[in-house]
Short mmCIF file of C-alpha atoms in Angstrom, two decimals:
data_model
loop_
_atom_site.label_atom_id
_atom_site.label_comp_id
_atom_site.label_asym_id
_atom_site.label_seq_id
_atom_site.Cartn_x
_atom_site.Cartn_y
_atom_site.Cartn_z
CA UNK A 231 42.63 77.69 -163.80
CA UNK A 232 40.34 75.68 -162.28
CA UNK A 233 38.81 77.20 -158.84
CA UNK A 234 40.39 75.00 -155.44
CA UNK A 235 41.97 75.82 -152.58
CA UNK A 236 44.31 72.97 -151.02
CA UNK A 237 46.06 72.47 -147.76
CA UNK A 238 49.53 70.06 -148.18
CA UNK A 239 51.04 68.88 -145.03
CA UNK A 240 49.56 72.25 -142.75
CA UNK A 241 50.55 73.07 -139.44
CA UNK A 242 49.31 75.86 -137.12
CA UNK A 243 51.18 77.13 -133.74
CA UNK A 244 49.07 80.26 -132.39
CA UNK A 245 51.33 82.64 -131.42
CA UNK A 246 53.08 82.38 -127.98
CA UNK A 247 51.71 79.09 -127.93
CA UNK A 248 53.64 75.74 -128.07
CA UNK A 249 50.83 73.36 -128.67
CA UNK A 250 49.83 72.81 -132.31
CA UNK A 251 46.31 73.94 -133.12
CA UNK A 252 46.20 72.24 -136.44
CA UNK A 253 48.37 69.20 -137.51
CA UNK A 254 49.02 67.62 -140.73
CA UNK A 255 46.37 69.04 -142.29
CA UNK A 256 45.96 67.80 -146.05
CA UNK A 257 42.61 69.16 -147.73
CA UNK A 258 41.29 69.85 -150.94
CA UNK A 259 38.54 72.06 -151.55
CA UNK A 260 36.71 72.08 -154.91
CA UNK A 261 33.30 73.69 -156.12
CA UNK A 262 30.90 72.53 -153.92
CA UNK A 263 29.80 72.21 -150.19
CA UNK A 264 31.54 71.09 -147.53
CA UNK A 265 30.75 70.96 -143.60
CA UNK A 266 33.07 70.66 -141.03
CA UNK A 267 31.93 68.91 -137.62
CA UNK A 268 33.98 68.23 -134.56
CA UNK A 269 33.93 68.98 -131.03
CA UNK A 270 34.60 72.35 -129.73
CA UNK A 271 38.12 73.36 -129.42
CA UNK A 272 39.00 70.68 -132.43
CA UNK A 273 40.33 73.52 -134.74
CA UNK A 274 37.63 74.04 -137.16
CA UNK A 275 37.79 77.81 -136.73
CA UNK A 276 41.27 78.33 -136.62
CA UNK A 277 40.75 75.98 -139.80
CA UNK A 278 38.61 78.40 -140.88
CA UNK A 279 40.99 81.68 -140.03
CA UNK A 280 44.33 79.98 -141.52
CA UNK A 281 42.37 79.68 -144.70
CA UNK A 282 41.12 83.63 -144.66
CA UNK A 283 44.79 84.40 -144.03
CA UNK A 284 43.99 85.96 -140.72
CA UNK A 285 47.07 84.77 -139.70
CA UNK A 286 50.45 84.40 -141.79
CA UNK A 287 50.90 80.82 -143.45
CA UNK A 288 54.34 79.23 -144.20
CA UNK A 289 55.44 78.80 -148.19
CA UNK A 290 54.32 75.43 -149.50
CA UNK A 291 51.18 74.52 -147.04
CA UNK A 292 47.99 76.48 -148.90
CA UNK A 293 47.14 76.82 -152.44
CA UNK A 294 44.71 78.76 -153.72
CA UNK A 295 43.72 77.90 -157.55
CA UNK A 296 47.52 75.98 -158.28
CA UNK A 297 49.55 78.86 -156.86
CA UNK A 298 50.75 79.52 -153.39
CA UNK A 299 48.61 81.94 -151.29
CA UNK A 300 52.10 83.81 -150.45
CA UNK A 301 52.28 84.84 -153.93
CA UNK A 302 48.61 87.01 -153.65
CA UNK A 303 48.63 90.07 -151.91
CA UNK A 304 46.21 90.26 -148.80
CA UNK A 305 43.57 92.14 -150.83
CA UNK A 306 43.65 90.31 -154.18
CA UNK A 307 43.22 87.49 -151.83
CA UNK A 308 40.82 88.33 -149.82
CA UNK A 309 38.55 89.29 -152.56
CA UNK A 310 38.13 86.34 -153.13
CA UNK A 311 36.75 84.45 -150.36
CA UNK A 312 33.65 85.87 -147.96
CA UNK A 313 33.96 84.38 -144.46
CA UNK A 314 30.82 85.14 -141.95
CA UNK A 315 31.71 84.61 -138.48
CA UNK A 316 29.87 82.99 -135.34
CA UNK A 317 29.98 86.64 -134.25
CA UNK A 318 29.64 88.96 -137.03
CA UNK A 319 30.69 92.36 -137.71
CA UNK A 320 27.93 95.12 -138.15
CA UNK A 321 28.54 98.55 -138.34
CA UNK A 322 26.80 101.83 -137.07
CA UNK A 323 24.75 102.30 -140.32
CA UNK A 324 21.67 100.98 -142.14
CA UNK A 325 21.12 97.39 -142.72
CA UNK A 326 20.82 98.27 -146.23
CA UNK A 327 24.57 99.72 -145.97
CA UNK A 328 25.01 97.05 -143.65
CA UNK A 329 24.08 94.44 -146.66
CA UNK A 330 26.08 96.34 -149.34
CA UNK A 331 29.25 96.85 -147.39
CA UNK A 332 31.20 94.34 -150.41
CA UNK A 333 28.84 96.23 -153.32
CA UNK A 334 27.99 99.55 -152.28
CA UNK A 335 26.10 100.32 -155.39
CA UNK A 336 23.80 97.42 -155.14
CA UNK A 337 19.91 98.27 -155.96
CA UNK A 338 17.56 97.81 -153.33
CA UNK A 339 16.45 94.74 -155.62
CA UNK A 340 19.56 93.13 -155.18
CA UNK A 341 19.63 93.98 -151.62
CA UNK A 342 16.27 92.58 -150.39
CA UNK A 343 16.96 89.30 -152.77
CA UNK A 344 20.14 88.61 -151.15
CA UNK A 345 18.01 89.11 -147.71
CA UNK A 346 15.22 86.71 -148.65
CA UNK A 347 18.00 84.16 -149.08
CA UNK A 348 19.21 84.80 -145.75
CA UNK A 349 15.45 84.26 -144.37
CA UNK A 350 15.23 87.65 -143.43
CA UNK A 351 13.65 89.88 -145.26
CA UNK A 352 10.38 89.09 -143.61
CA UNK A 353 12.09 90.53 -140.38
CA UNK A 354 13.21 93.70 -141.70
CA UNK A 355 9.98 94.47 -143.28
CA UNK A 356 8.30 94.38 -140.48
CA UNK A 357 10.70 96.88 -138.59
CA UNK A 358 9.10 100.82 -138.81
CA UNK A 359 12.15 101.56 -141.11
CA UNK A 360 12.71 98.42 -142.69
CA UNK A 361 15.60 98.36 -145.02
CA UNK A 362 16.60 102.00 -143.67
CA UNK A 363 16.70 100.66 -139.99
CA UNK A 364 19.82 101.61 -137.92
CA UNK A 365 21.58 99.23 -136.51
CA UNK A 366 23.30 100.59 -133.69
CA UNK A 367 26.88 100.51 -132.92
CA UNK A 368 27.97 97.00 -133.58
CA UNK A 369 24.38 96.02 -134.81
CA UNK A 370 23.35 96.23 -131.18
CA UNK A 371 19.48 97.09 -131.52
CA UNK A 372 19.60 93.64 -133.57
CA UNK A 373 19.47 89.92 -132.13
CA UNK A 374 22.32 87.79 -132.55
CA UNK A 375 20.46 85.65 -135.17
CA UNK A 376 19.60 89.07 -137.02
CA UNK A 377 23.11 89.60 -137.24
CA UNK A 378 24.22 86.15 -138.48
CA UNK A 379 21.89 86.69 -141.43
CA UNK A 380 22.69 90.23 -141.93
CA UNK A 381 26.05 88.99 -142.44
CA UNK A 382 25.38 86.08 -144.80
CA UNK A 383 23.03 88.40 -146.89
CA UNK A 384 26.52 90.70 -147.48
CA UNK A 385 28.33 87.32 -148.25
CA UNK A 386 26.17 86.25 -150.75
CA UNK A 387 25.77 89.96 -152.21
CA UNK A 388 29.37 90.09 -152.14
CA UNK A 389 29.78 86.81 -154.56
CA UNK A 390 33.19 86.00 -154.40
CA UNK A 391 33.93 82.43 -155.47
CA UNK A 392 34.64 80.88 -151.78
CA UNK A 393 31.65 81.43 -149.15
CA UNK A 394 33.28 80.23 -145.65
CA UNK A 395 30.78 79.75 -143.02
CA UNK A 396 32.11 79.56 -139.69
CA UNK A 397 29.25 78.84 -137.13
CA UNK A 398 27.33 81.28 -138.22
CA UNK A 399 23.66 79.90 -138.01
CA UNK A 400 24.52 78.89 -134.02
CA UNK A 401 21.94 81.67 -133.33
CA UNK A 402 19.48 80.37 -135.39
CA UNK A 403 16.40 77.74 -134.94
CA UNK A 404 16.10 74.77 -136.66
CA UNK A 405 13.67 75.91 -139.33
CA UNK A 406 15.19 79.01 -140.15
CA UNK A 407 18.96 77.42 -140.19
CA UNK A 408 17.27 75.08 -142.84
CA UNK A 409 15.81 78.20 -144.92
CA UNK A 410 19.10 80.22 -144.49
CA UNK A 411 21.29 76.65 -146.13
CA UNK A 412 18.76 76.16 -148.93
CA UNK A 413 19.29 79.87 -149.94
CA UNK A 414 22.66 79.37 -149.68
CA UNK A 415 22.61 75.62 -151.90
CA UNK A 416 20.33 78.19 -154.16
CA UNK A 417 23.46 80.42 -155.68
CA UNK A 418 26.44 78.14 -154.77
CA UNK A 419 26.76 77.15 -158.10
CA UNK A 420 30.55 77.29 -158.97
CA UNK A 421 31.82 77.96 -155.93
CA UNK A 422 33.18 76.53 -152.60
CA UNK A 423 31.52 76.48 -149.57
CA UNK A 424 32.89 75.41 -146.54
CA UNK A 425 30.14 75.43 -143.49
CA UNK A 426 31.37 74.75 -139.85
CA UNK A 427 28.23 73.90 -137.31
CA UNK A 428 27.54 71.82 -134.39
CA UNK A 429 24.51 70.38 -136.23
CA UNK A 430 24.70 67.59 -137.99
CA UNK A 431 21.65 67.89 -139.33
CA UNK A 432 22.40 70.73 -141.34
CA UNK A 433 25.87 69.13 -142.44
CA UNK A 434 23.67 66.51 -143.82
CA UNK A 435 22.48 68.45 -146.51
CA UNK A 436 26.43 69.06 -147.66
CA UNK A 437 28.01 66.78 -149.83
CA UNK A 438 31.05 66.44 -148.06
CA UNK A 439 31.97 66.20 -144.05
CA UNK A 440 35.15 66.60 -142.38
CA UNK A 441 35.61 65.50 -138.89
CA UNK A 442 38.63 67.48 -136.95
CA UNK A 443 39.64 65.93 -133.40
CA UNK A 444 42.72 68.03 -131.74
CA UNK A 445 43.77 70.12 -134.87
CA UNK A 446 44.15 66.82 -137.05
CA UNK A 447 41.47 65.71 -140.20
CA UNK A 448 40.27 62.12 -138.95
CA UNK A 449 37.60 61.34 -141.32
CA UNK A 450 35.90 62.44 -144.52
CA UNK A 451 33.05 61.54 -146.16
CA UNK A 452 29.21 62.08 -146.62
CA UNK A 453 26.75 62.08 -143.90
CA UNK A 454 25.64 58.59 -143.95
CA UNK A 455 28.89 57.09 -144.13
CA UNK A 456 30.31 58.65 -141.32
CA UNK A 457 27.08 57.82 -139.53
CA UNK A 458 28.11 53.90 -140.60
CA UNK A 459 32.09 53.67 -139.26
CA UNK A 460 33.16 57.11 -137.40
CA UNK A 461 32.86 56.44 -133.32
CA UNK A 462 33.08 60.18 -133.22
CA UNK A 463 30.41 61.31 -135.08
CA UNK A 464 28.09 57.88 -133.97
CA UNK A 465 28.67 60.11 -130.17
CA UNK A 466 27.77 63.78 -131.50
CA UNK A 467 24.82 62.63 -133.81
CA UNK A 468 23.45 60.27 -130.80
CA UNK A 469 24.02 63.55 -128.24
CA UNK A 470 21.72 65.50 -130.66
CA UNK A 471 19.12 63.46 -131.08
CA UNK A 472 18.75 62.78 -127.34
CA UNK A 473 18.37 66.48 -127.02
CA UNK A 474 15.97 66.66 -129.39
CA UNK A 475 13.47 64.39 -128.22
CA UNK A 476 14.13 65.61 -124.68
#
């Protein structure tokens, strides 16, 4: 079976809420990558969580490869997706064991390649313990851009066929967001990868963009379309730019 994932008609009430935090939504994902842009509070992560199953999904709204997600158990599921948050887990270990947490018996090869993918290698080599460096309790010796790419290094160690990215380079420069994406474009091959950012520069570089407004999809397309008809994203790229030359 060919490798999609596909939102029919999805709706999303958090619980104890009565205000929908997703609408409508009809998506579908194929090999590839795909950004999603909007304004904060649109529903890009909740997006993001409905689609990891970190919350329970009605019968007949998600698809995963032609059959309902209902009909996967949690883990068979969830193998197959790796989803980095804006604010990722790290445990009290090594960042080696921090990077092999998916693939514990990775060699230190495929450790520090996954880690020069996530432009960071360069970091960790030049901490006194490098590789064997302890990361504290919730990776707290580390910054918070250390921990982003700590966290995508796993991801793409782990190698599951859909990479979700959900604000995870928001810690990051400009330069070393750009060197993070190009190792991820590097081994995407095959797979889907759905990036969430505030930049638009980076979601440029995607193929696809999808613009969420109050838990709805309102447009989709590629960069420079959207640039050419979408009021929205005319507003966010303008606001960007002004803050860049500022």
């Amino acid at each position: 079976t060919e490798l999609s994932f596909a939102c029919s008609g999805l709706d999303f009430v958090y619980p104890g809420s009565k205000q929908p935090a997703l609408q409508d939504i009809d998506l579908t994902l194929r090999p590839g990558i795909l950004g999603i842009a909007g304004s904060t509070g649109s529903g890009k992560s909740t997006l993001c969580r409905v689609l990891t199953r970190q919350y329970p999904v009605e019968r007949g709204m998600l698809y995963f490869s032609g059959s309902d997600v209902n009909d996967f158990s949690l883990d068979t599921f969830r193998d197959q997706i790796s989803y980095v948050s804006q604010q990722p887990v790290l445990f009290s270990g090594t960042i080696a064991e921090n990077i092999c947490l998916a693939k514990p018996d990775a060699s230190r090869k495929e450790i520090v390649r996954v880690a020069r993918l996530a432009a960071i290698d360069g970091e960790i080599s030049r901490m006194a313990d490098q590789y064997e460096t302890i990361v504290g309790e919730r990776g707290i010796r580390l910054s918070g851009g250390q921990k982003q790419r700590i966290a995508i290094a796993r991801a793409l160690l782990a190698d599951r066929p859909v990479l979700i990215i959900d604000d995870a380079l928001s810690a990051l420069d400009v330069e070393t967001e750009r060197l993070v994406f190009s190792g991820i474009k590097s081994c995407h091959k095959g797979k889907i990868v759905l990036i969430v950012s505030h930049r638009l520069k980076l979601l440029s570089g995607t193929g696809q963009v999808i613009i969420m407004d109050q838990g709805k999809i309102i447009d989709q397309g590629d960069h420079q379309q959207l640039l050419a008809r979408n009021v929205l994203y005319q507003t966010m790229a303008a606001k960007q730019q002004r803050r860049e030359d500022a």
